[in-house]
PDB file of C-alpha atoms and ligand atoms in Angstrom:
ATOM      1  CA  MET A 135       0.013   0.036  -0.011  1.00 37.00           C
ATOM      2  CA  THR A 136       1.458   3.415  -0.922  1.00 36.00           C
ATOM      3  CA  GLY A 137       0.505   6.989  -0.204  1.00 42.00           C
ATOM      4  CA  SER A 138      -0.589   8.546   3.078  1.00 51.00           C
ATOM      5  CA  ILE A 139      -2.196   6.044   5.442  1.00 55.00           C
ATOM      6  CA  LYS A 140      -5.703   7.005   6.576  1.00 87.00           C
ATOM      7  CA  HIS A 141      -7.873   5.753   9.309  1.00 94.00           C
ATOM      8  CA  PHE A 142     -11.563   5.855  10.184  1.00 96.00           C
ATOM      9  CA  VAL A 143     -11.744   6.138  13.959  1.00 97.00           C
ATOM     10  CA  ASN A 144     -13.894   9.206  14.647  1.00 96.00           C
ATOM     11  CA  LEU A 145     -16.539  10.852  12.427  1.00 96.00           C
ATOM     12  CA  GLN A 146     -15.462  14.245  13.739  1.00 95.00           C
ATOM     13  CA  ASP A 147     -12.379  13.824  11.570  1.00 93.00           C
ATOM     14  CA  TYR A 148     -14.686  14.207   8.565  1.00 94.00           C
ATOM     15  CA  ALA A 149     -16.245  17.377   7.164  1.00 95.00           C
ATOM     16  CA  PRO A 150     -19.992  17.520   6.867  1.00 97.00           C
ATOM     17  CA  SER A 151     -19.653  17.503   3.051  1.00 96.00           C
ATOM     18  CA  THR A 152     -17.732  14.223   3.274  1.00 95.00           C
ATOM     19  CA  ILE A 153     -20.395  12.758   5.605  1.00 97.00           C
ATOM     20  CA  GLU A 154     -23.054  13.739   3.093  1.00 97.00           C
ATOM     21  CA  ALA A 155     -21.009  12.077   0.346  1.00 96.00           C
ATOM     22  CA  LEU A 156     -20.708   8.918   2.421  1.00 97.00           C
ATOM     23  CA  LEU A 157     -24.491   8.851   2.950  1.00 98.00           C
ATOM     24  CA  ALA A 158     -25.063   9.341  -0.791  1.00 98.00           C
ATOM     25  CA  GLN A 159     -22.698   6.436  -1.531  1.00 97.00           C
ATOM     26  CA  ALA A 160     -24.454   4.250   1.094  1.00 98.00           C
ATOM     27  CA  SER A 161     -27.814   5.066  -0.533  1.00 98.00           C
ATOM     28  CA  ALA A 162     -26.440   4.257  -3.953  1.00 98.00           C
ATOM     29  CA  TYR A 163     -25.256   0.854  -2.720  1.00 98.00           C
ATOM     30  CA  GLN A 164     -28.701   0.270  -1.167  1.00 97.00           C
ATOM     31  CA  GLN A 165     -30.318   1.078  -4.526  1.00 97.00           C
ATOM     32  CA  GLY A 166     -28.211  -1.552  -6.191  1.00 96.00           C
ATOM     33  CA  GLN A 167     -25.091   0.263  -7.361  1.00 96.00           C
ATOM     34  CA  LEU A 168     -22.258  -2.237  -7.665  1.00 94.00           C
ATOM     35  CA  PRO A 169     -19.011  -1.371  -5.948  1.00 90.00           C
ATOM     36  CA  THR A 170     -16.065  -0.227  -8.079  1.00 87.00           C
ATOM     37  CA  GLN A 171     -13.434  -2.950  -8.012  1.00 82.00           C
ATOM     38  CA  THR A 172     -10.089  -1.903  -6.622  1.00 80.00           C
ATOM     39  CA  ALA A 173      -6.984  -2.474  -8.814  1.00 80.00           C
ATOM     40  CA  GLN A 174      -5.466  -4.841  -6.192  1.00 86.00           C
ATOM     41  CA  PRO A 175      -7.392  -7.247  -3.978  1.00 91.00           C
ATOM     42  CA  VAL A 176      -8.102  -5.719  -0.542  1.00 95.00           C
ATOM     43  CA  ALA A 177      -7.415  -7.842   2.570  1.00 97.00           C
ATOM     44  CA  VAL A 178      -9.214  -6.935   5.753  1.00 98.00           C
ATOM     45  CA  ALA A 179      -8.887  -8.379   9.258  1.00 98.00           C
ATOM     46  CA  ASN A 180     -11.743  -8.157  11.744  1.00 98.00           C
ATOM     47  CA  LEU A 181     -10.740  -8.150  15.474  1.00 98.00           C
ATOM     48  CA  PHE A 182     -13.591  -7.917  17.930  1.00 97.00           C
ATOM     49  CA  PHE A 183     -12.234  -7.880  21.488  1.00 96.00           C
ATOM     50  CA  GLU A 184     -15.718  -7.060  22.759  1.00 95.00           C
ATOM     51  CA  ASN A 185     -18.917  -8.858  22.002  1.00 94.00           C
ATOM     52  CA  SER A 186     -20.960  -7.821  18.954  1.00 96.00           C
ATOM     53  CA  THR A 187     -23.654  -9.176  16.743  1.00 97.00           C
ATOM     54  CA  ARG A 188     -24.725  -6.228  14.542  1.00 98.00           C
ATOM     55  CA  THR A 189     -21.428  -4.426  13.936  1.00 98.00           C
ATOM     56  CA  GLN A 190     -19.371  -7.519  13.402  1.00 98.00           C
ATOM     57  CA  THR A 191     -21.754  -9.327  11.048  1.00 98.00           C
ATOM     58  CA  SER A 192     -22.532  -6.112   9.238  1.00 98.00           C
ATOM     59  CA  PHE A 193     -18.828  -5.307   8.618  1.00 98.00           C
ATOM     60  CA  GLN A 194     -18.343  -8.864   7.421  1.00 98.00           C
ATOM     61  CA  MET A 195     -21.324  -8.548   5.057  1.00 98.00           C
ATOM     62  CA  ALA A 196     -20.063  -5.187   3.789  1.00 98.00           C
ATOM     63  CA  GLU A 197     -16.582  -6.557   3.142  1.00 98.00           C
ATOM     64  CA  SER A 198     -18.012  -9.600   1.285  1.00 97.00           C
ATOM     65  CA  ARG A 199     -20.182  -7.359  -0.910  1.00 96.00           C
ATOM     66  CA  LEU A 200     -17.156  -5.221  -1.682  1.00 96.00           C
ATOM     67  CA  GLY A 201     -15.235  -8.282  -2.756  1.00 95.00           C
ATOM     68  CA  TYR A 202     -12.582  -8.015  -0.072  1.00 96.00           C
ATOM     69  CA  GLN A 203     -10.546 -10.933   1.215  1.00 97.00           C
ATOM     70  CA  ARG A 204     -11.847 -11.301   4.750  1.00 97.00           C
ATOM     71  CA  PHE A 205      -9.886 -12.668   7.771  1.00 98.00           C
ATOM     72  CA  ASP A 206     -11.880 -12.930  11.040  1.00 97.00           C
ATOM     73  CA  LEU A 207      -9.478 -13.156  13.918  1.00 96.00           C
ATOM     74  CA  ASN A 208     -10.608 -14.380  17.293  1.00 92.00           C
ATOM     75  CA  PRO A 209      -8.650 -12.275  19.777  1.00 90.00           C
ATOM     76  CA  ALA A 210      -9.123 -14.935  22.445  1.00 90.00           C
ATOM     77  CA  HIS A 211      -7.081 -17.308  20.209  1.00 90.00           C
ATOM     78  CA  SER A 212      -4.529 -14.719  18.981  1.00 90.00           C
ATOM     79  CA  SER A 213      -1.013 -14.092  20.207  1.00 90.00           C
ATOM     80  CA  ILE A 214      -2.330 -11.049  22.088  1.00 90.00           C
ATOM     81  CA  GLN A 215      -3.058 -13.700  24.768  1.00 91.00           C
ATOM     82  CA  LYS A 216       0.706 -14.311  24.865  1.00 91.00           C
ATOM     83  CA  GLY A 217       1.427 -10.675  25.532  1.00 92.00           C
ATOM     84  CA  GLU A 218       1.823  -9.296  22.042  1.00 94.00           C
ATOM     85  CA  SER A 219       0.757  -5.618  21.926  1.00 94.00           C
ATOM     86  CA  LEU A 220      -1.975  -4.344  19.627  1.00 95.00           C
ATOM     87  CA  LEU A 221       0.630  -2.333  17.808  1.00 95.00           C
ATOM     88  CA  ASP A 222       2.795  -5.372  17.134  1.00 95.00           C
ATOM     89  CA  THR A 223      -0.287  -7.299  16.104  1.00 96.00           C
ATOM     90  CA  MET A 224      -1.031  -4.556  13.546  1.00 96.00           C
ATOM     91  CA  LYS A 225       2.535  -4.604  12.226  1.00 95.00           C
ATOM     92  CA  THR A 226       2.302  -8.364  11.990  1.00 96.00           C
ATOM     93  CA  LEU A 227      -0.948  -8.339  10.058  1.00 97.00           C
ATOM     94  CA  ALA A 228       0.494  -5.729   7.701  1.00 96.00           C
ATOM     95  CA  ALA A 229       3.553  -7.821   7.081  1.00 96.00           C
ATOM     96  CA  ILE A 230       1.350 -10.753   6.185  1.00 97.00           C
ATOM     97  CA  GLY A 231      -0.539  -8.583   3.685  1.00 97.00           C
ATOM     98  CA  ILE A 232      -3.582  -7.221   5.555  1.00 97.00           C
ATOM     99  CA  ASP A 233      -4.487  -3.699   4.290  1.00 96.00           C
ATOM    100  CA  LEU A 234      -7.092  -2.745   6.795  1.00 97.00           C
ATOM    101  CA  ALA A 235      -8.111  -3.776  10.367  1.00 98.00           C
ATOM    102  CA  VAL A 236     -11.643  -3.382  11.795  1.00 98.00           C
ATOM    103  CA  ILE A 237     -11.357  -3.336  15.604  1.00 98.00           C
ATOM    104  CA  ARG A 238     -13.789  -3.205  18.504  1.00 98.00           C
ATOM    105  CA  HIS A 239     -12.239  -2.862  21.896  1.00 97.00           C
ATOM    106  CA  SER A 240     -13.479  -2.111  25.443  1.00 94.00           C
ATOM    107  CA  ALA A 241     -10.668   0.448  25.930  1.00 95.00           C
ATOM    108  CA  THR A 242     -11.817   3.973  25.166  1.00 97.00           C
ATOM    109  CA  ALA A 243      -9.610   5.479  22.343  1.00 97.00           C
ATOM    110  CA  TRP A 244      -7.732   2.167  21.847  1.00 96.00           C
ATOM    111  CA  TYR A 245      -6.486   3.627  18.574  1.00 96.00           C
ATOM    112  CA  GLN A 246      -4.590   6.605  20.042  1.00 95.00           C
ATOM    113  CA  PRO A 247      -1.316   4.771  20.764  1.00 94.00           C
ATOM    114  CA  LEU A 248      -1.476   3.190  17.349  1.00 95.00           C
ATOM    115  CA  LEU A 249      -2.021   6.486  15.567  1.00 93.00           C
ATOM    116  CA  ALA A 250       0.938   7.903  17.561  1.00 92.00           C
ATOM    117  CA  ALA A 251       3.186   5.189  16.136  1.00 90.00           C
ATOM    118  CA  LYS A 252       5.287   6.320  13.193  1.00 81.00           C
ATOM    119  CA  ASP A 253       4.403   4.870   9.834  1.00 81.00           C
ATOM    120  CA  LEU A 254       1.679   2.475  10.990  1.00 90.00           C
ATOM    121  CA  PRO A 255       1.465   0.266   7.920  1.00 89.00           C
ATOM    122  CA  ILE A 256      -2.250  -0.613   8.121  1.00 95.00           C
ATOM    123  CA  ARG A 257      -5.500   1.256   8.006  1.00 95.00           C
ATOM    124  CA  LEU A 258      -7.656   1.243  11.112  1.00 97.00           C
ATOM    125  CA  VAL A 259     -11.442   1.230  11.355  1.00 98.00           C
ATOM    126  CA  ASN A 260     -13.004   1.815  14.728  1.00 98.00           C
ATOM    127  CA  ALA A 261     -15.931  -0.607  15.271  1.00 98.00           C
ATOM    128  CA  GLY A 262     -16.551   0.820  18.758  1.00 98.00           C
ATOM    129  CA  ASP A 263     -14.129   1.900  21.510  1.00 98.00           C
ATOM    130  CA  GLY A 264     -15.216   1.686  25.186  1.00 95.00           C
ATOM    131  CA  VAL A 265     -17.460   4.688  25.935  1.00 95.00           C
ATOM    132  CA  GLY A 266     -15.749   6.697  23.165  1.00 97.00           C
ATOM    133  CA  GLN A 267     -16.837   6.559  19.551  1.00 98.00           C
ATOM    134  CA  HIS A 268     -18.842   4.347  17.235  1.00 98.00           C
ATOM    135  CA  PRO A 269     -18.529   6.005  13.832  1.00 98.00           C
ATOM    136  CA  SER A 270     -20.206   3.347  11.717  1.00 98.00           C
ATOM    137  CA  GLN A 271     -23.215   3.361  14.082  1.00 98.00           C
ATOM    138  CA  THR A 272     -23.420   7.201  13.742  1.00 98.00           C
ATOM    139  CA  LEU A 273     -23.347   6.896   9.963  1.00 98.00           C
ATOM    140  CA  LEU A 274     -26.114   4.280   9.848  1.00 98.00           C
ATOM    141  CA  ASP A 275     -28.153   6.364  12.299  1.00 98.00           C
ATOM    142  CA  LEU A 276     -27.759   9.353   9.973  1.00 98.00           C
ATOM    143  CA  LEU A 277     -28.773   7.247   6.980  1.00 98.00           C
ATOM    144  CA  THR A 278     -31.919   6.141   8.817  1.00 98.00           C
ATOM    145  CA  ILE A 279     -32.850   9.707   9.803  1.00 98.00           C
ATOM    146  CA  GLN A 280     -32.170  10.980   6.268  1.00 98.00           C
ATOM    147  CA  GLN A 281     -34.388   8.293   4.741  1.00 98.00           C
ATOM    148  CA  GLU A 282     -37.191   9.312   7.072  1.00 98.00           C
ATOM    149  CA  PHE A 283     -37.073  13.079   6.862  1.00 98.00           C
ATOM    150  CA  GLY A 284     -34.966  13.858   3.834  1.00 98.00           C
ATOM    151  CA  HIS A 285     -32.897  16.393   5.801  1.00 98.00           C
ATOM    152  CA  PHE A 286     -31.168  16.994   9.151  1.00 98.00           C
ATOM    153  CA  ASP A 287     -31.412  20.687   9.727  1.00 97.00           C
ATOM    154  CA  GLY A 288     -33.875  21.700  12.414  1.00 97.00           C
ATOM    155  CA  LEU A 289     -34.770  18.146  13.538  1.00 98.00           C
ATOM    156  CA  THR A 290     -34.791  17.431  17.259  1.00 98.00           C
ATOM    157  CA  VAL A 291     -33.161  14.167  18.404  1.00 98.00           C
ATOM    158  CA  GLY A 292     -33.697  13.006  21.977  1.00 98.00           C
ATOM    159  CA  PHE A 293     -31.263  10.522  23.559  1.00 98.00           C
ATOM    160  CA  LEU A 294     -32.899   8.628  26.424  1.00 98.00           C
ATOM    161  CA  GLY A 295     -31.221   6.339  28.903  1.00 96.00           C
ATOM    162  CA  ASP A 296     -27.687   5.398  30.061  1.00 93.00           C
ATOM    163  CA  LEU A 297     -25.892   8.407  28.625  1.00 96.00           C
ATOM    164  CA  ALA A 298     -22.579   8.144  30.575  1.00 93.00           C
ATOM    165  CA  HIS A 299     -21.679   4.723  29.264  1.00 92.00           C
ATOM    166  CA  SER A 300     -22.937   5.034  25.732  1.00 95.00           C
ATOM    167  CA  ARG A 301     -20.427   5.420  22.911  1.00 97.00           C
ATOM    168  CA  VAL A 302     -23.459   5.732  20.626  1.00 98.00           C
ATOM    169  CA  VAL A 303     -24.359   9.103  22.071  1.00 98.00           C
ATOM    170  CA  HIS A 304     -20.784  10.319  22.428  1.00 98.00           C
ATOM    171  CA  SER A 305     -20.196   9.482  18.793  1.00 98.00           C
ATOM    172  CA  ALA A 306     -23.423  10.851  17.462  1.00 98.00           C
ATOM    173  CA  ALA A 307     -23.904  14.096  19.450  1.00 98.00           C
ATOM    174  CA  PRO A 308     -21.165  16.286  17.911  1.00 98.00           C
ATOM    175  CA  THR A 309     -21.818  15.091  14.380  1.00 98.00           C
ATOM    176  CA  PHE A 310     -25.552  15.459  14.648  1.00 98.00           C
ATOM    177  CA  ARG A 311     -25.000  18.967  15.923  1.00 98.00           C
ATOM    178  CA  ARG A 312     -22.655  19.838  13.023  1.00 98.00           C
ATOM    179  CA  LEU A 313     -25.374  18.711  10.642  1.00 98.00           C
ATOM    180  CA  GLY A 314     -27.875  21.136  12.183  1.00 98.00           C
ATOM    181  CA  MET A 315     -29.887  18.911  14.549  1.00 98.00           C
ATOM    182  CA  GLN A 316     -30.968  20.006  18.039  1.00 98.00           C
ATOM    183  CA  LEU A 317     -30.322  17.529  20.791  1.00 98.00           C
ATOM    184  CA  SER A 318     -31.989  16.716  24.147  1.00 98.00           C
ATOM    185  CA  PHE A 319     -30.944  14.206  26.793  1.00 98.00           C
ATOM    186  CA  ALA A 320     -32.751  12.451  29.582  1.00 98.00           C
ATOM    187  CA  GLY A 321     -31.842   9.616  31.966  1.00 96.00           C
ATOM    188  CA  PRO A 322     -30.910   8.793  35.522  1.00 94.00           C
ATOM    189  CA  THR A 323     -28.965  11.638  37.148  1.00 93.00           C
ATOM    190  CA  GLN A 324     -26.089   9.357  38.085  1.00 90.00           C
ATOM    191  CA  TRP A 325     -25.745   8.230  34.423  1.00 91.00           C
ATOM    192  CA  GLN A 326     -25.753  11.736  32.968  1.00 93.00           C
ATOM    193  CA  ASP A 327     -22.603  13.036  31.300  1.00 94.00           C
ATOM    194  CA  PRO A 328     -21.920  16.727  32.020  1.00 94.00           C
ATOM    195  CA  ALA A 329     -19.917  16.942  28.737  1.00 95.00           C
ATOM    196  CA  LEU A 330     -23.092  16.362  26.737  1.00 97.00           C
ATOM    197  CA  ALA A 331     -24.555  19.628  28.120  1.00 95.00           C
ATOM    198  CA  THR A 332     -22.415  21.472  25.544  1.00 96.00           C
ATOM    199  CA  GLN A 333     -24.238  19.631  22.737  1.00 97.00           C
ATOM    200  CA  GLY A 334     -27.860  19.979  23.892  1.00 98.00           C
ATOM    201  CA  ASP A 335     -30.295  20.295  26.769  1.00 97.00           C
ATOM    202  CA  TYR A 336     -30.963  17.929  29.716  1.00 98.00           C
ATOM    203  CA  VAL A 337     -34.770  17.719  30.001  1.00 98.00           C
ATOM    204  CA  SER A 338     -37.303  15.435  31.685  1.00 98.00           C
ATOM    205  CA  VAL A 339     -38.144  12.093  30.118  1.00 98.00           C
ATOM    206  CA  GLU A 340     -41.655  13.430  29.342  1.00 98.00           C
ATOM    207  CA  GLU A 341     -40.341  16.589  27.667  1.00 98.00           C
ATOM    208  CA  LEU A 342     -37.822  14.647  25.563  1.00 98.00           C
ATOM    209  CA  VAL A 343     -40.422  12.168  24.300  1.00 98.00           C
ATOM    210  CA  GLN A 344     -42.985  14.828  23.463  1.00 98.00           C
ATOM    211  CA  THR A 345     -40.681  17.188  21.621  1.00 98.00           C
ATOM    212  CA  ALA A 346     -38.323  14.957  19.648  1.00 98.00           C
ATOM    213  CA  ASP A 347     -38.617  13.996  15.954  1.00 98.00           C
ATOM    214  CA  VAL A 348     -36.324  11.023  16.721  1.00 98.00           C
ATOM    215  CA  VAL A 349     -36.208   9.298  20.107  1.00 98.00           C
ATOM    216  CA  ILE A 350     -33.039   7.243  20.436  1.00 98.00           C
ATOM    217  CA  CYS A 351     -33.247   4.805  23.335  1.00 98.00           C
ATOM    218  CA  LEU A 352     -29.939   3.814  24.777  1.00 97.00           C
ATOM    219  CA  ARG A 353     -29.222   0.435  26.273  1.00 91.00           C
ATOM    220  CA  VAL A 354     -28.399   0.105  29.954  1.00 86.00           C
ATOM    221  CA  GLN A 355     -24.743  -0.864  29.700  1.00 75.00           C
ATOM    222  CA  LEU A 356     -24.589  -3.445  32.410  1.00 71.00           C
ATOM    223  CA  GLU A 357     -21.130  -4.620  31.332  1.00 72.00           C
ATOM    224  CA  ARG A 358     -19.720  -1.159  32.053  1.00 69.00           C
ATOM    225  CA  LEU A 359     -21.411  -0.680  35.375  1.00 70.00           C
ATOM    226  CA  ALA A 360     -19.577  -1.574  38.612  1.00 65.00           C
ATOM    227  CA  GLN A 361     -21.587  -2.901  41.539  1.00 62.00           C
ATOM    228  CA  PRO A 362     -23.467  -1.340  43.269  1.00 59.00           C
ATOM    229  CA  ALA A 363     -24.220   0.999  40.283  1.00 63.00           C
ATOM    230  CA  ALA A 364     -25.486  -2.059  38.354  1.00 63.00           C
ATOM    231  CA  SER A 365     -28.067  -2.658  41.005  1.00 69.00           C
ATOM    232  CA  ALA A 366     -29.114   0.965  41.446  1.00 77.00           C
ATOM    233  CA  PHE A 367     -32.528   0.166  39.972  1.00 83.00           C
ATOM    234  CA  THR A 368     -34.838  -2.779  39.795  1.00 87.00           C
ATOM    235  CA  LYS A 369     -35.885  -3.592  36.288  1.00 89.00           C
ATOM    236  CA  GLN A 370     -39.362  -2.298  37.026  1.00 93.00           C
ATOM    237  CA  ASP A 371     -38.100   0.961  38.676  1.00 93.00           C
ATOM    238  CA  TYR A 372     -35.954   1.733  35.646  1.00 93.00           C
ATOM    239  CA  PHE A 373     -38.752   0.928  33.247  1.00 96.00           C
ATOM    240  CA  ASP A 374     -41.227   3.123  35.072  1.00 96.00           C
ATOM    241  CA  SER A 375     -38.909   6.096  35.476  1.00 96.00           C
ATOM    242  CA  TYR A 376     -36.739   6.146  32.329  1.00 96.00           C
ATOM    243  CA  ALA A 377     -38.046   3.811  29.644  1.00 97.00           C
ATOM    244  CA  LEU A 378     -39.909   4.599  26.496  1.00 98.00           C
ATOM    245  CA  THR A 379     -43.200   3.138  27.630  1.00 98.00           C
ATOM    246  CA  LYS A 380     -46.392   2.782  25.560  1.00 98.00           C
ATOM    247  CA  ASP A 381     -47.990   5.574  27.559  1.00 98.00           C
ATOM    248  CA  ARG A 382     -45.071   7.919  26.877  1.00 98.00           C
ATOM    249  CA  ALA A 383     -44.860   6.870  23.165  1.00 98.00           C
ATOM    250  CA  GLU A 384     -48.506   7.775  22.658  1.00 98.00           C
ATOM    251  CA  LYS A 385     -47.499  11.385  23.358  1.00 98.00           C
ATOM    252  CA  MET A 386     -44.766  11.456  20.686  1.00 98.00           C
ATOM    253  CA  LYS A 387     -45.157  13.977  17.813  1.00 98.00           C
ATOM    254  CA  ALA A 388     -46.920  12.923  14.691  1.00 98.00           C
ATOM    255  CA  GLY A 389     -44.316  11.452  12.353  1.00 98.00           C
ATOM    256  CA  ALA A 390     -41.728  10.983  15.099  1.00 98.00           C
ATOM    257  CA  ILE A 391     -39.687   7.757  15.018  1.00 98.00           C
ATOM    258  CA  ILE A 392     -37.976   5.485  17.494  1.00 98.00           C
ATOM    259  CA  MET A 393     -34.409   4.299  17.085  1.00 98.00           C
ATOM    260  CA  HIS A 394     -32.194   2.100  19.277  1.00 98.00           C
ATOM    261  CA  PRO A 395     -28.638   0.970  18.430  1.00 98.00           C
ATOM    262  CA  GLY A 396     -29.214  -2.545  19.782  1.00 96.00           C
ATOM    263  CA  PRO A 397     -28.930  -4.923  21.389  1.00 96.00           C
ATOM    264  CA  VAL A 398     -32.252  -4.057  23.018  1.00 96.00           C
ATOM    265  CA  ASN A 399     -33.074  -4.859  26.620  1.00 93.00           C
ATOM    266  CA  ARG A 400     -36.748  -5.327  25.948  1.00 96.00           C
ATOM    267  CA  ASP A 401     -38.967  -4.001  28.747  1.00 96.00           C
ATOM    268  CA  VAL A 402     -36.011  -2.234  30.406  1.00 94.00           C
ATOM    269  CA  GLU A 403     -35.243   0.871  28.331  1.00 95.00           C
ATOM    270  CA  ILE A 404     -38.111   0.399  25.900  1.00 97.00           C
ATOM    271  CA  ASP A 405     -41.456  -1.500  25.915  1.00 98.00           C
ATOM    272  CA  SER A 406     -41.014  -4.702  23.900  1.00 98.00           C
ATOM    273  CA  ASP A 407     -44.035  -3.934  21.722  1.00 98.00           C
ATOM    274  CA  LEU A 408     -42.561  -0.619  20.620  1.00 98.00           C
ATOM    275  CA  VAL A 409     -39.479  -2.366  19.241  1.00 98.00           C
ATOM    276  CA  ASP A 410     -41.616  -4.054  16.604  1.00 98.00           C
ATOM    277  CA  GLY A 411     -44.190  -1.211  16.304  1.00 98.00           C
ATOM    278  CA  PRO A 412     -44.951   1.257  13.502  1.00 98.00           C
ATOM    279  CA  ARG A 413     -42.765   4.042  14.822  1.00 98.00           C
ATOM    280  CA  SER A 414     -39.729   1.744  15.232  1.00 98.00           C
ATOM    281  CA  ARG A 415     -36.874   2.031  12.720  1.00 98.00           C
ATOM    282  CA  ILE A 416     -34.637  -0.326  14.744  1.00 98.00           C
ATOM    283  CA  PHE A 417     -34.390  -3.112  12.144  1.00 98.00           C
ATOM    284  CA  GLN A 418     -34.075  -0.560   9.341  1.00 98.00           C
ATOM    285  CA  GLN A 419     -31.034   0.739  11.249  1.00 98.00           C
ATOM    286  CA  MET A 420     -29.557  -2.755  11.111  1.00 98.00           C
ATOM    287  CA  ARG A 421     -30.253  -3.074   7.384  1.00 98.00           C
ATOM    288  CA  ASN A 422     -28.684   0.352   6.753  1.00 98.00           C
ATOM    289  CA  GLY A 423     -25.528  -0.623   8.629  1.00 98.00           C
ATOM    290  CA  VAL A 424     -24.315  -2.850   5.786  1.00 98.00           C
ATOM    291  CA  PHE A 425     -24.551  -0.022   3.243  1.00 98.00           C
ATOM    292  CA  ALA A 426     -23.054   2.609   5.614  1.00 98.00           C
ATOM    293  CA  ARG A 427     -20.107   0.339   6.296  1.00 98.00           C
ATOM    294  CA  MET A 428     -19.597  -0.383   2.617  1.00 98.00           C
ATOM    295  CA  ALA A 429     -19.372   3.357   1.981  1.00 97.00           C
ATOM    296  CA  MET A 430     -16.952   3.841   4.905  1.00 97.00           C
ATOM    297  CA  LEU A 431     -14.573   1.091   3.767  1.00 97.00           C
ATOM    298  CA  GLN A 432     -14.520   2.142   0.135  1.00 95.00           C
ATOM    299  CA  HIS A 433     -13.985   5.782   1.179  1.00 94.00           C
ATOM    300  CA  LEU A 434     -11.060   4.808   3.312  1.00 93.00           C
ATOM    301  CA  LEU A 435      -9.369   2.997   0.508  1.00 89.00           C
ATOM    302  CA  THR A 436     -10.067   5.329  -2.336  1.00 84.00           C
ATOM    303  CA  ALA A 437     -10.530   8.942  -1.155  1.00 70.00           C
ATOM    304  CA  PRO A 438      -7.781  11.438  -0.276  1.00 62.00           C
ATOM    305  CA  SER A 439      -6.961  11.828   3.406  1.00 54.00           C
ATOM    306  CA  GLU A 440      -8.725  14.537   5.477  1.00 51.00           C
ATOM    307  CA  ARG A 441      -7.166  14.753   8.980  1.00 45.00           C
ATOM    308  CA  ASN A 442      -5.584  11.384   9.598  1.00 43.00           C
TER     309      ASN A 442
HETATM  310  N1   CP B 404     -25.136  -1.422  17.934  1.00 56.44           N
HETATM  311  C1   CP B 404     -24.094  -2.256  18.141  1.00 56.44           C
HETATM  312  O1   CP B 404     -22.931  -1.849  18.164  1.00 56.44           O
HETATM  313  O2   CP B 404     -24.459  -3.563  18.312  1.00 56.44           O
HETATM  314  P1   CP B 404     -23.443  -4.796  18.520  1.00 56.44           P
HETATM  315  O3   CP B 404     -22.838  -4.604  19.829  1.00 56.44           O
HETATM  316  O4   CP B 404     -24.271  -6.063  18.406  1.00 56.44           O
HETATM  317  O5   CP B 404     -22.445  -4.699  17.431  1.00 56.44           O
END
């Protein structure tokens, strides 16, 4: 691989015009446009250090549709278990002929030490880092909103739930704002994130649900909660106080939609029936993920570098 190495770790590295172009390319793929074949075969390695169903399978599907050579590494069976660093693993994969690594990791900003390394010979794609960023999720969320409303400017998006531990909201908020959307946040006081107050308004659950064009329910991130925080609520207490219930959903604006990144804790952060109901775009989000990720990967390999 020659030329400047680029990476796709944070959507804030990309200008709004580039994000619009990525969405247009994702839509074109969805409408049946065939990918342009690269001159050389592309080899991609997927490393998921944290559990995933949607993101992992969706990247695999995107890579297959793009005609890439796909290598799915199981970190539990890799030499990282023998003490090899992530940087040395990347250098090793590059030496073997891998062009691009898609990585999910529980460490927030796992990519920073790698980007600091001189001449990293492999392109990195962030498939989710701790409570940091989830750029492919943000892109598929944008695609879903664009399909519904045809624009972003002036829409109100409400994020409801476990804000502090959600990379989905940390990734989406600044980019949604740059594209002209207004944001509101609601959730348990102890799971609020003061940093989000610079991106929008903290409001009551009722106000959020009644004023948003898009309600994004966030999963309670049990795996990131230490005891006793994990047991701060009974399931019923949380549902009654903070969930998108049927009673609350009845007061949503006409035309407003429900999104959730998944996996869903049914009857915890959202009433199970709403997941499959007419306002839900949750499975459309999953379908869109394949096309959004195709556009990301092709952009990384073919477009000139922006910041990275
Ligand atoms: N939304 C999301 O990242 O889901 P997975 O954890 O299943 O990939």
